[in-house]
XYZ file of C-alpha atoms in Angstrom:
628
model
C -2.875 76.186 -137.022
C -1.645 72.818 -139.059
C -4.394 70.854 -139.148
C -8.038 70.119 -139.820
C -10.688 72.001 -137.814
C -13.894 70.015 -136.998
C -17.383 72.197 -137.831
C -20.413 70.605 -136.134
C -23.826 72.268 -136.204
C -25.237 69.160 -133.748
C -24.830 70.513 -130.799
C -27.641 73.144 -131.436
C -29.870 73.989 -134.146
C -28.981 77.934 -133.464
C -25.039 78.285 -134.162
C -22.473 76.512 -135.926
C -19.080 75.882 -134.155
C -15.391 75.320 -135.259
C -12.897 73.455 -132.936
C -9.672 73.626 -133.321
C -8.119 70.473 -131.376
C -4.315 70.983 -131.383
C -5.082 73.920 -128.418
C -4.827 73.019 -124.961
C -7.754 73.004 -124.138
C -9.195 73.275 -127.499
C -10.551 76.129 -128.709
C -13.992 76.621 -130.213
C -15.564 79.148 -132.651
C -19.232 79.898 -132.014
C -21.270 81.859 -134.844
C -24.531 82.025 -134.061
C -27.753 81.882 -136.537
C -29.175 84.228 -137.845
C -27.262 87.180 -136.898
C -23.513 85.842 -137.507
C -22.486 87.066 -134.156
C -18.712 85.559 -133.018
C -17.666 84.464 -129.740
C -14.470 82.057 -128.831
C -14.056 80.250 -125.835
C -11.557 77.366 -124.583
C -13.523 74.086 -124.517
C -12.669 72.200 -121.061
C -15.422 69.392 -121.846
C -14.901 66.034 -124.240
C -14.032 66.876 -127.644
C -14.398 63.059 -129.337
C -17.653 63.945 -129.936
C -16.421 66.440 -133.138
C -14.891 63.611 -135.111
C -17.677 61.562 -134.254
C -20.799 63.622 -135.558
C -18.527 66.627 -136.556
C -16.836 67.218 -140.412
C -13.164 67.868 -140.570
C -12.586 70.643 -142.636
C -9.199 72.612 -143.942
C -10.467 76.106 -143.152
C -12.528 78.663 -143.007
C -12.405 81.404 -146.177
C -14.527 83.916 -145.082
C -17.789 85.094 -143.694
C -20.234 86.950 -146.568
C -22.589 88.705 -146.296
C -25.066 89.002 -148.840
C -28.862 90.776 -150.136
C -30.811 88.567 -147.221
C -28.381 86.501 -145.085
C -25.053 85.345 -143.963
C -23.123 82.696 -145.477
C -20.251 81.173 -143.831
C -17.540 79.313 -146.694
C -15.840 76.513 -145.417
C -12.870 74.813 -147.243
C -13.779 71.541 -147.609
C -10.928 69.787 -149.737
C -7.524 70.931 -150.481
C -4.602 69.694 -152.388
C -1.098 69.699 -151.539
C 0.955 71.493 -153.620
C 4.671 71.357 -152.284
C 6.809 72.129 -149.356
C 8.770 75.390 -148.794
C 11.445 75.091 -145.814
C 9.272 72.226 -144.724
C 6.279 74.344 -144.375
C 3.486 72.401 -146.403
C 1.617 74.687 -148.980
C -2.179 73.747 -150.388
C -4.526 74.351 -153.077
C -8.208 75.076 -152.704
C -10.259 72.454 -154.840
C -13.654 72.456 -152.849
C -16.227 74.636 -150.593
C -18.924 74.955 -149.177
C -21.863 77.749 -147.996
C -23.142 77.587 -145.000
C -26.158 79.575 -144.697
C -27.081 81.039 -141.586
C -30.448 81.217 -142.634
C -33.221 78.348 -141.888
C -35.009 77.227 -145.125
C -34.652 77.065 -148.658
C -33.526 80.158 -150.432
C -36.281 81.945 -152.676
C -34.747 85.335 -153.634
C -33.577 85.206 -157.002
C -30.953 88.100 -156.647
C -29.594 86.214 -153.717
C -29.258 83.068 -155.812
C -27.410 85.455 -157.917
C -24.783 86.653 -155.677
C -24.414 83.060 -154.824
C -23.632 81.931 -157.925
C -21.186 84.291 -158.521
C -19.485 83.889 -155.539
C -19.213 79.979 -156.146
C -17.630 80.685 -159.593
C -15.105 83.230 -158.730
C -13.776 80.577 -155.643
C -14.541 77.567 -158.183
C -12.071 79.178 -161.147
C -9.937 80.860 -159.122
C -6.296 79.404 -158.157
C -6.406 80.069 -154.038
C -3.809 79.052 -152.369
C -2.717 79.006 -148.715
C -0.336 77.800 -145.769
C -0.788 76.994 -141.981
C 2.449 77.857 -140.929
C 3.870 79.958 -144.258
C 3.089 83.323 -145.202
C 2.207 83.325 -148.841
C 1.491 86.704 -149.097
C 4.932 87.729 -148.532
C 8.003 86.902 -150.690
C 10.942 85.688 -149.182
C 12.871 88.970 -149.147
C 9.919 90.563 -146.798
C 9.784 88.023 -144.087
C 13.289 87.533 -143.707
C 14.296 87.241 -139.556
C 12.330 85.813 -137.268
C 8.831 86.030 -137.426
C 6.527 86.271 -134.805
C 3.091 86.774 -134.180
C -0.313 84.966 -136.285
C 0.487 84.751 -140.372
C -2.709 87.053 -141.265
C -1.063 89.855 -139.074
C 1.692 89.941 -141.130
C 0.132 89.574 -144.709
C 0.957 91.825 -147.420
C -2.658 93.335 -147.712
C -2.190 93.492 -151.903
C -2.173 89.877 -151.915
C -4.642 88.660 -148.753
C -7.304 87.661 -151.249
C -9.823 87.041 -148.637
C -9.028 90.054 -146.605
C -12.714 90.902 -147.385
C -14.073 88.308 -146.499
C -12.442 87.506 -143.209
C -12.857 90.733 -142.236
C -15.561 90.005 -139.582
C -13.013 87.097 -137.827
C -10.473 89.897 -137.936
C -12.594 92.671 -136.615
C -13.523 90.238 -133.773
C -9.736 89.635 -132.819
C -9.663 93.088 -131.812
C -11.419 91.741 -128.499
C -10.281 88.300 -128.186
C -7.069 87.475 -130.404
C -7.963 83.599 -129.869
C -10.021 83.883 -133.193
C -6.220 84.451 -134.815
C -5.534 80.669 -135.133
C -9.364 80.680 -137.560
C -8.462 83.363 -139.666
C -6.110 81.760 -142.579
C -5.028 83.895 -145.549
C -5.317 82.455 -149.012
C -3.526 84.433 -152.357
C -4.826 84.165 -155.808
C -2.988 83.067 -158.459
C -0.236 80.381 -159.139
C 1.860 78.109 -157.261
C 4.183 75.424 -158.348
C 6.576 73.745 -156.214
C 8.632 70.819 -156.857
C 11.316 68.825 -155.826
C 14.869 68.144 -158.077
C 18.262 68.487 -158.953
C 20.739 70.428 -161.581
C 24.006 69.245 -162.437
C 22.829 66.324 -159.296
C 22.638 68.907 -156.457
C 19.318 68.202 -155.227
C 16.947 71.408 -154.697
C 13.059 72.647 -154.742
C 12.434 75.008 -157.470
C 9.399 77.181 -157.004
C 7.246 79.698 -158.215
C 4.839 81.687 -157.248
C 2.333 84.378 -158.284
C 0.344 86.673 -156.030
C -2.233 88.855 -157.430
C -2.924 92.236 -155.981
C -6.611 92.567 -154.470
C -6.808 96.135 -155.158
C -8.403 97.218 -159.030
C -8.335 93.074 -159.534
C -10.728 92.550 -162.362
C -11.054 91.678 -166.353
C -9.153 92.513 -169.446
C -11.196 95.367 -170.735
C -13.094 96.154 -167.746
C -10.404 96.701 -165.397
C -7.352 99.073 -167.127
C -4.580 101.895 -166.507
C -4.921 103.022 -162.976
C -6.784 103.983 -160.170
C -6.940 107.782 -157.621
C -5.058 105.418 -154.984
C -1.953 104.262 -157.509
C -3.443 100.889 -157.876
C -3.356 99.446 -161.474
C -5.437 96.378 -162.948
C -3.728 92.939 -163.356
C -0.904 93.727 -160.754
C 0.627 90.291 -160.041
C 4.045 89.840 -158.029
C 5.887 86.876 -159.571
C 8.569 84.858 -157.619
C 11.201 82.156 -158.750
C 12.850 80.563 -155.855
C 15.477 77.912 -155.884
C 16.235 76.321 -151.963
C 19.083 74.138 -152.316
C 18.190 70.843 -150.093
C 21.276 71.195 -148.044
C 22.075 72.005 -143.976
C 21.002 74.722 -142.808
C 19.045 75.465 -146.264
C 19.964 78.263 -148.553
C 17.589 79.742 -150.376
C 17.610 81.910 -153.761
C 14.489 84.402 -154.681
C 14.117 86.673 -157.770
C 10.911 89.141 -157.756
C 9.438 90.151 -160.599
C 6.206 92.547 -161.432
C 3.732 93.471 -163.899
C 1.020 95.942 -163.807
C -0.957 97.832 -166.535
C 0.292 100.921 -167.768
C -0.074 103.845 -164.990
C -2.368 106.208 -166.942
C -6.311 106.542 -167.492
C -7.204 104.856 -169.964
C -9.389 102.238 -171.015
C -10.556 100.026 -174.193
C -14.295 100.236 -174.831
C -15.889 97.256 -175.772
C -18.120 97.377 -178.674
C -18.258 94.416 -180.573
C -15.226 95.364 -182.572
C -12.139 93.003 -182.776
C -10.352 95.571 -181.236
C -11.766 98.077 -178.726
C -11.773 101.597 -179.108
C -9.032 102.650 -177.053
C -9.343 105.831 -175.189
C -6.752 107.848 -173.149
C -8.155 110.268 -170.319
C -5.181 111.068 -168.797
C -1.954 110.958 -168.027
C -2.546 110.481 -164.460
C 0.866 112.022 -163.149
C -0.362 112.485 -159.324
C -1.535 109.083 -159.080
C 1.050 107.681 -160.843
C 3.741 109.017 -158.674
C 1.645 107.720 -156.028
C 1.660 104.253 -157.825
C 5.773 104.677 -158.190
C 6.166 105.818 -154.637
C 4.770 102.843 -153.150
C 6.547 100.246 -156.080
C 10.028 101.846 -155.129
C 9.360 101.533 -150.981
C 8.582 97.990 -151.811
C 10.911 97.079 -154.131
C 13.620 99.781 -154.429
C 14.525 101.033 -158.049
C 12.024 100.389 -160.918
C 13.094 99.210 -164.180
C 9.623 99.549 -166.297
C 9.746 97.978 -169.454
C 7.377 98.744 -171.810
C 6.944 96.015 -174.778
C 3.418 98.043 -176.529
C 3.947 98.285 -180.343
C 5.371 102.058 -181.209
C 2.511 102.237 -184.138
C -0.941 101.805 -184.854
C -3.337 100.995 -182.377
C -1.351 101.195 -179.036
C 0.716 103.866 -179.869
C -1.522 106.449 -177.326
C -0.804 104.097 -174.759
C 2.914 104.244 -175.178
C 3.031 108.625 -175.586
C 0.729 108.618 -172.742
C 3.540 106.276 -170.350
C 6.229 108.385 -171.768
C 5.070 111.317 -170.979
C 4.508 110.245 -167.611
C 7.468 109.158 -167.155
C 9.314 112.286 -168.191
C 6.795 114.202 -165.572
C 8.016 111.803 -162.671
C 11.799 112.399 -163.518
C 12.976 109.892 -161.114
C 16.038 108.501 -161.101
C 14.817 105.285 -159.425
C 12.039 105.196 -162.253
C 14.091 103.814 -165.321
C 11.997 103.607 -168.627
C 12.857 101.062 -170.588
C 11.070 100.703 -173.988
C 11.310 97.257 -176.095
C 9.060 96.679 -179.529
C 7.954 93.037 -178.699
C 6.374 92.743 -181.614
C 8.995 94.361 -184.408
C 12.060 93.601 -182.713
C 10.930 89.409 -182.885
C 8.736 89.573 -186.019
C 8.868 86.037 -187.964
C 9.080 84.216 -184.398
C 12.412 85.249 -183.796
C 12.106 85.424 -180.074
C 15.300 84.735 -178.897
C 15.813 88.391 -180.040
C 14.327 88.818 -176.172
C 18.047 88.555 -175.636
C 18.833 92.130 -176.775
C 16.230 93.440 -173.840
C 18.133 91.745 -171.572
C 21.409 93.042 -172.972
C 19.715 96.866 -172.773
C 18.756 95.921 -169.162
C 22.225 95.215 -168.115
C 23.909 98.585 -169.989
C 21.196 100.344 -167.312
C 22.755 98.685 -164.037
C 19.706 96.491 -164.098
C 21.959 93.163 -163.208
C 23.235 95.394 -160.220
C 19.702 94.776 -158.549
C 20.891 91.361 -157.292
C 18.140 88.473 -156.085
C 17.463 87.700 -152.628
C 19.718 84.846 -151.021
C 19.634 83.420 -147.249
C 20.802 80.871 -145.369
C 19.226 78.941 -142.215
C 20.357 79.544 -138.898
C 18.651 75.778 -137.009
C 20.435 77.323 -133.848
C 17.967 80.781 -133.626
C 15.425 79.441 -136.158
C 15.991 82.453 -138.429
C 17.482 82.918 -141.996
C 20.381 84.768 -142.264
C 20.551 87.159 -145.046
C 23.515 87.295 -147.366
C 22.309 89.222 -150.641
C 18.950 91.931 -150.916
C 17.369 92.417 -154.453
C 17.563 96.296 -154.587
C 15.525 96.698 -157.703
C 12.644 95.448 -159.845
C 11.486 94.698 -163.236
C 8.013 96.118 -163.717
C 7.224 94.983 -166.791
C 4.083 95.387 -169.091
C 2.255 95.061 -172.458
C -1.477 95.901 -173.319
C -2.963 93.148 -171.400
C 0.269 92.314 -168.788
C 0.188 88.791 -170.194
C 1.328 87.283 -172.926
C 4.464 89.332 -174.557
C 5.059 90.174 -170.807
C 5.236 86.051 -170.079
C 7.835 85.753 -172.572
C 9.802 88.342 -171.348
C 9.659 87.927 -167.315
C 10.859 83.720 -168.346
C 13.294 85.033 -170.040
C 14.489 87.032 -167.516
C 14.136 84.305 -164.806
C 16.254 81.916 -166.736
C 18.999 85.015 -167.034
C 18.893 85.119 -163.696
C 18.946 81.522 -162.656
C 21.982 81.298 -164.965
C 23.529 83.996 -162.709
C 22.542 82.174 -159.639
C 23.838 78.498 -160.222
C 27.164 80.452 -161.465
C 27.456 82.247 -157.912
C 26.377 78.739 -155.954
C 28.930 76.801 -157.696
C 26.159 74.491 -159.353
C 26.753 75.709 -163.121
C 30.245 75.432 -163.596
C 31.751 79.075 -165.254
C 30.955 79.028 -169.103
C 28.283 76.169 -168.771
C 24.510 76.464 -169.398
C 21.934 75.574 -167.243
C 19.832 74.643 -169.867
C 22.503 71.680 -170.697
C 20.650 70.165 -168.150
C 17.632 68.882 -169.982
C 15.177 67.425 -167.685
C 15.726 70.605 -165.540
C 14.993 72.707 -168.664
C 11.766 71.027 -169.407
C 10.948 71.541 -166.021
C 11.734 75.404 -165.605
C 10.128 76.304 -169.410
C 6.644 73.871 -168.299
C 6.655 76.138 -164.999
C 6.728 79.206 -166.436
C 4.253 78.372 -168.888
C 1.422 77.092 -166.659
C 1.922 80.362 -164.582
C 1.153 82.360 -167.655
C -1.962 80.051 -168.326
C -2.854 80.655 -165.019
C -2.393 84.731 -164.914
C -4.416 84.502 -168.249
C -7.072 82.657 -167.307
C -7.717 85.172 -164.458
C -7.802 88.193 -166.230
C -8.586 87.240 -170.073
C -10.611 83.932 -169.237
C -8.397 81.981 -171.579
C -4.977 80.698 -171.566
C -1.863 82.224 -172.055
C -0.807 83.217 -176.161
C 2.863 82.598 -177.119
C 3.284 79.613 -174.348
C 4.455 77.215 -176.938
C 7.759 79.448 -176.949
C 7.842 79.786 -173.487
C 7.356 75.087 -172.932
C 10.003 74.640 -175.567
C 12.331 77.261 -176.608
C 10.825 77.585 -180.139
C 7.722 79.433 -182.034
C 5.567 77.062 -183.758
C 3.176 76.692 -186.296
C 1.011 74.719 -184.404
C 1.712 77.408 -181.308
C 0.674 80.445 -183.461
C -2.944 78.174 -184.353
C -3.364 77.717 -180.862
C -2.591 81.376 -179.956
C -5.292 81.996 -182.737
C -7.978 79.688 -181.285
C -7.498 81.726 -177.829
C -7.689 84.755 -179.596
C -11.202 84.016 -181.221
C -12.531 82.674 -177.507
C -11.170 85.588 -175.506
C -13.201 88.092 -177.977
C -16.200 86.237 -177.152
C -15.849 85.695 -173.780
C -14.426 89.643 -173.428
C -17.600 90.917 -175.115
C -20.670 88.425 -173.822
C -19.556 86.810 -170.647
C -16.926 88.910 -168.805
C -19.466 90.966 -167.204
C -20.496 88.358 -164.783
C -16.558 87.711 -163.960
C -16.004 91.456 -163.149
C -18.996 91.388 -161.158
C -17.765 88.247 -158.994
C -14.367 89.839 -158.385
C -16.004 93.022 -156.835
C -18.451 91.268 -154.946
C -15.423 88.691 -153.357
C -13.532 91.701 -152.461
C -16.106 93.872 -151.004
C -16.266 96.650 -153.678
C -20.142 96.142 -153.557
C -22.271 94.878 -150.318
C -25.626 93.790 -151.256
C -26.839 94.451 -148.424
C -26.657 98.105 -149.038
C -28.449 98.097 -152.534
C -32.324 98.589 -152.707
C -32.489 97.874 -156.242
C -31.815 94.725 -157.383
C -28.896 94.772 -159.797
C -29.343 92.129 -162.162
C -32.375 93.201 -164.034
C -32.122 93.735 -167.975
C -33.431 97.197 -168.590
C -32.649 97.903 -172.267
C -35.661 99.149 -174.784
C -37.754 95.940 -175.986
C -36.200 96.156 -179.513
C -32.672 96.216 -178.007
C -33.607 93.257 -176.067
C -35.557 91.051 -178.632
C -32.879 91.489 -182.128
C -30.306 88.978 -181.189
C -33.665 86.726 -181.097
C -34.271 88.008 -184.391
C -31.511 86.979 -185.848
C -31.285 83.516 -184.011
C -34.666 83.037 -185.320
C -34.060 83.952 -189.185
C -30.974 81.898 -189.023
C -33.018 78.840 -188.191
C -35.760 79.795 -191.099
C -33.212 79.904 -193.864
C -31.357 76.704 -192.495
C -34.667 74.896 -192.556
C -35.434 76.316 -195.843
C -32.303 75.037 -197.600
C -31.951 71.719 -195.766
C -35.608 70.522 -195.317
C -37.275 68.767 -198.062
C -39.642 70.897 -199.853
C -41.670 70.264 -203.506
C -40.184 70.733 -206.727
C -42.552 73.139 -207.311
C -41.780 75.405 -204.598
C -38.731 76.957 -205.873
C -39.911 80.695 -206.106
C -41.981 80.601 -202.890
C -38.836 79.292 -201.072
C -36.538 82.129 -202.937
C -39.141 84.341 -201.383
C -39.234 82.772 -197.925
C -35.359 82.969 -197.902
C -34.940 86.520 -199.454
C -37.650 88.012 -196.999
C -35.850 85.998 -193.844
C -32.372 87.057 -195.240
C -33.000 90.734 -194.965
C -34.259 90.398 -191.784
C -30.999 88.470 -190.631
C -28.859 91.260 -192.516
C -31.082 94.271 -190.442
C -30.858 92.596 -187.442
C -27.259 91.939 -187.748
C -26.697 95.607 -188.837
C -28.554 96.806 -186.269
C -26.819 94.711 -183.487
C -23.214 96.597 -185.068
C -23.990 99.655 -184.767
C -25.116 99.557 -181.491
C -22.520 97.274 -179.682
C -22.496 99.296 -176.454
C -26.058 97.832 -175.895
C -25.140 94.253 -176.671
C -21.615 94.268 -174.241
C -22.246 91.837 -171.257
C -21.062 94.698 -168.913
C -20.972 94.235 -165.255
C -23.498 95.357 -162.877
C -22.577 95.854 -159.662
C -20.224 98.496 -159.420
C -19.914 101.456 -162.421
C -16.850 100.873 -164.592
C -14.948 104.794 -164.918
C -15.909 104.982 -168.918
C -19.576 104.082 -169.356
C -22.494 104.979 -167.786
C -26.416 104.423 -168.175
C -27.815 106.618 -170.475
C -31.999 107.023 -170.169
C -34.531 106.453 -173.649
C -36.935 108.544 -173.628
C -40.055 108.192 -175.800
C -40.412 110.811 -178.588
C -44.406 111.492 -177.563
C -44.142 111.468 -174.144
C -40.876 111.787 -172.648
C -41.251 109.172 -170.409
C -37.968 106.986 -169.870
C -38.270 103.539 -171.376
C -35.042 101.770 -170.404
C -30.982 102.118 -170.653
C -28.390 101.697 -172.666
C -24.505 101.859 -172.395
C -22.919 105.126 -173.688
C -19.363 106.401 -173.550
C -19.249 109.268 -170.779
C -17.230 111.805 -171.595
C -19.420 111.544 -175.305
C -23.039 111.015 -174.872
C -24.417 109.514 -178.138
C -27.442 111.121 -179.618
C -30.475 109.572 -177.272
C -32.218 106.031 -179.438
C -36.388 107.360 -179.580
C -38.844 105.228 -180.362
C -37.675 102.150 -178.491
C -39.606 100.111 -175.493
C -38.214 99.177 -172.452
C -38.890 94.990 -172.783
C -39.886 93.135 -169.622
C -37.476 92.773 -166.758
C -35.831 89.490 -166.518
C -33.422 88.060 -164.043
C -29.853 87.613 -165.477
């Protein structure tokens, strides 16, 4: 499919139809109201009549089903972002719901769901192709391919797999429904046409993140009973030199958190309280397994500080490690932090240097050349390895390294092509540099922004070479915003990632999930100290009589210790003031019942670590519900 579809709802009130014109004859999708049912048929009659009353429309992301009804989401704007072998690549910058549903939508809990559907697709970075598979990297889809793109996604990165699932499902019976079902990945995508040294080329990058244990920071760590691990994102450069019969250049990197249980406990706290379950050694050979039939040998560098608070994390990958002894698992440890204290981080270099005493610039990159004759690249050179790579949060420290490592490799690329003479720099070409280091530091804004809800630390580094003062105040700014959004508005983000990719179906819940449950005095102290706030504000800033100085001491020392109980209060129970998700239990925390001292009836919930159940809070009412 490479073009518009037409979706027209005029022909009758009960179905909505998608025609896709460059058939012949053209072929129509029928999905019928209420019940989303999905037939396809070839359309032998006049087809004007689409652009006429009909609205051309990219694509179709998905069919959802939520609490009450269908929705189908239609791409209804798009961006193009580049070209790759002349296939034409595009970013997703509107939608729309279609509800199969007559009348206006009363359900608050639906409204909900909708909501956070329409922010996850609004914030998120989808991408897709007509005619390229962007699931794939270059390496993987080598040869001819043949057969519809969706068949031949990599299912990590199909990010609406979910949500097409009903189109795909469907194609079992009638595989015309192929040409409607269009893949889209999350995460970055940059592609743009130059030159080094005058050889014109496209440089590229691009990012797929992995569907499976896809959430945020602190609610989605270490790894899962299926070797999946949170923030798992495939990164690949690609240079494709714009010559006959095209020859194209791909490096693949990874990252993915640390392959262990373990998780960091929000609590109000600057930093978490980090807790280690276990060392996970089944899974993680499961994890491994699948990372070395991908990629081939595993070079996992580890760049967690070797004291203080991360420490556990590091013994507990080590010692994994050392239980795996495989020799195509290669450990590779690297104190970010110590090694380029006072913003030395060109001392990245001696990484590198450890890297290549391992064999690790034996793993090669992938390189091809176009055959026009048989329409196929040719292979010349397999990348036989990977660098997994990871810090705490797989993001910034792990940016600076995995540029780093894609310039290293670029240098060794343009030296093999004959661009960069022997003993020359690529960076000596400066407009290319800009353009490589402002690349690589919008991708790690936009891996960042997907799991932390901020932008990337460190990027000033990665844009220009250099730390800076006025880097390191930035880096502090996002600091201070990802605590508060990690703490008070993640919870809503987790929850739109596992409703996107079907880890929770509405449908099947019979109480609603978005009610607030906590005791009434739980509920009502932030208030408290919102509202004593205001009272000594007004108090010192209103105009008052001169002979009201002790009564307004009095007014302001009364209000005062209420802001200082309410404040203390709100501390020591953090757990109960964490936006936490809702719709599908996190491994750590559970629901723990307060039951009244008299009567032993249950009053609400609060959060409580599982594997330690806090002494039960008595004496506290369970405040009214209230729709989140």
């Amino acid at each position: 499919m490479s073009a518009p579809l037409y979706v027209s709802s005029y022909t009758s009130p009960t179905e909505i139809q998608f025609i896709n014109n460059l058939t012949s004859p053209p072929t129509v999708l029928h999905i019928s109201k209420p019940t989303g049912e999905i037939t396809v048929a070839k359309n032998e009659g006049d087809t004007d009549q689409y652009a006429t009353f009909g609205q051309s429309v990219p694509g179709i992301l998905g069919i959802m089903r939520l609490r009450i009804g269908k929705y189908v989401i239609v791409i209804t704007k798009c961006e193009k972002v580049g070209l790759i072998k002349g296939h034409v690549v595009y970013k997703i910058t509107d939608f729309e719901f279609i509800s199969l549903r007559d009348g206006a939508m009363r359900d608050k809990d639906e409204l909900t769901y909708l909501s956070l559907l329409k922010q996850h697709i609004k914030t998120g970075p989808m991408y897709f192709s007509y005619t390229w598979d962007l699931t794939n990297s270059m390496q993987r889809q080598r040869g001819a391919q043949d057969g519809s793109i969706w068949k031949r996604a990599d299912e990590r990165f199909f990010w609406n797999r979910y949500a097409q699932s009903e189109l795909i499902e469907y194609s079992k019976t009638n595989s015309d429904v192929d040409q409607f079902i269009l893949p889209v990945i999350f995460g970055y995508v940059n592609l743009t046409k130059t030159s080094i040294n005058n050889v014109p080329l496209t440089f590229g990058l691009i990012s797929r993140r992995s569907r499976f244990r896809a959430g945020t920071r602190y609610f989605s760590r270490g790894i899962d009973q299926q070797g999946n691990v949170s923030n798992f994102n495939e990164t690949e450069q690609l240079m494709i030199l714009e010559t006959q019969g095209q020859e194209t250049y791909s490096f693949v990197q990874t990252r993915g958190s640390v392959p262990v249980y373990w998780a960091e406990i929000n609590n109000l706290r600057y930093k978490p309280k980090l807790r280690i379950f276990d060392t996970a050694f089944e899974t993680a050979r499961v994890h491994f397994d699948q990372q070395k039939g991908i990629y081939g040998t595993n070079y996992c560098v580890n760049l967690v500080n070797q004291k203080g608070h991360e420490l556990p994390v590091k013994s507990a990958y080590e010692t994994t490690i050392k239980l795996l002894n495989d020799p195509q698992v290669i450990y590779v440890y690297f104190d970010f932090h110590h090694e380029c204290r006072g913003m030395k981080w060109h001392r990245v270099q001696l990484l590198i240097d450890r890297l290549v005493e391992i064999g690790a610039d034996k793993m090669d990159w992938f390189q091809s050349v176009d055959d026009p004759e048989k329409l196929v690249s040719v292979p010349k050179k397999l990348q036989n390895g990977i660098v997994r790579t990871n810090c705490m949060d797989c993001l910034d420290r792990t940016n600076v390294v995995q540029s780093m490592l894609a310039g290293w490799t670029l240098q060794k690329i343009l030296v093999d092509a004959k661009i960069t003479p022997f003993g020359s720099r690529w960076e000596d070409d400066t407009e290319f540099e800009l353009l490589f280091r402002n690349v690589w530091a919008d991708n790690a804004d936009a891996i960042s922004k997907a799991y932390s809800g901020t932008g990337a630390l460190k990027t000033d580094f990665t844009r220009t070479g250099k730390r800076t003062k006025k880097g390191a105040l930035n880096d502090l700014s996002n600091s201070v915003e990802r605590y508060a959004r990690n703490n008070f508005l993640d919870g809503p983000r987790q929850d739109a990632y596992d409703l996107f990719l079907g880890n929770h179906h509405p449908y099947d819940v019979v109480d609603p999930p978005f009610r607030d449950h906590r005791p009434l005095l739980i509920q009502s102290m932030p208030f408290i100290s919102y509202g004593a706030a205001l009272m000594i504000g007004a108090a010192l800033f209103l105009p008052r009589a001169n002979d009201a100085k002790l009564s307004i001491r009095l007014f302001i020392g009364i209000w005062l210790v209420l802001l200082g109980y309410s404040l203390y209060f709100i501390s020591k129970h953090g757990l109960a003031y964490v936006n936490w998700p809702r719709l599908v239990p996190l491994d750590y925390v559970s629901e723990q019942e307060v039951v009244h001292p008299g009567t032993g009836k249950i009053k609400g919930w609060v959060m409580s670590e599982k594997s330690k159940i806090e002494s039960k809070i008595r004496g506290l009412e369970e405040g009214k519900k209230r729709t989140e």
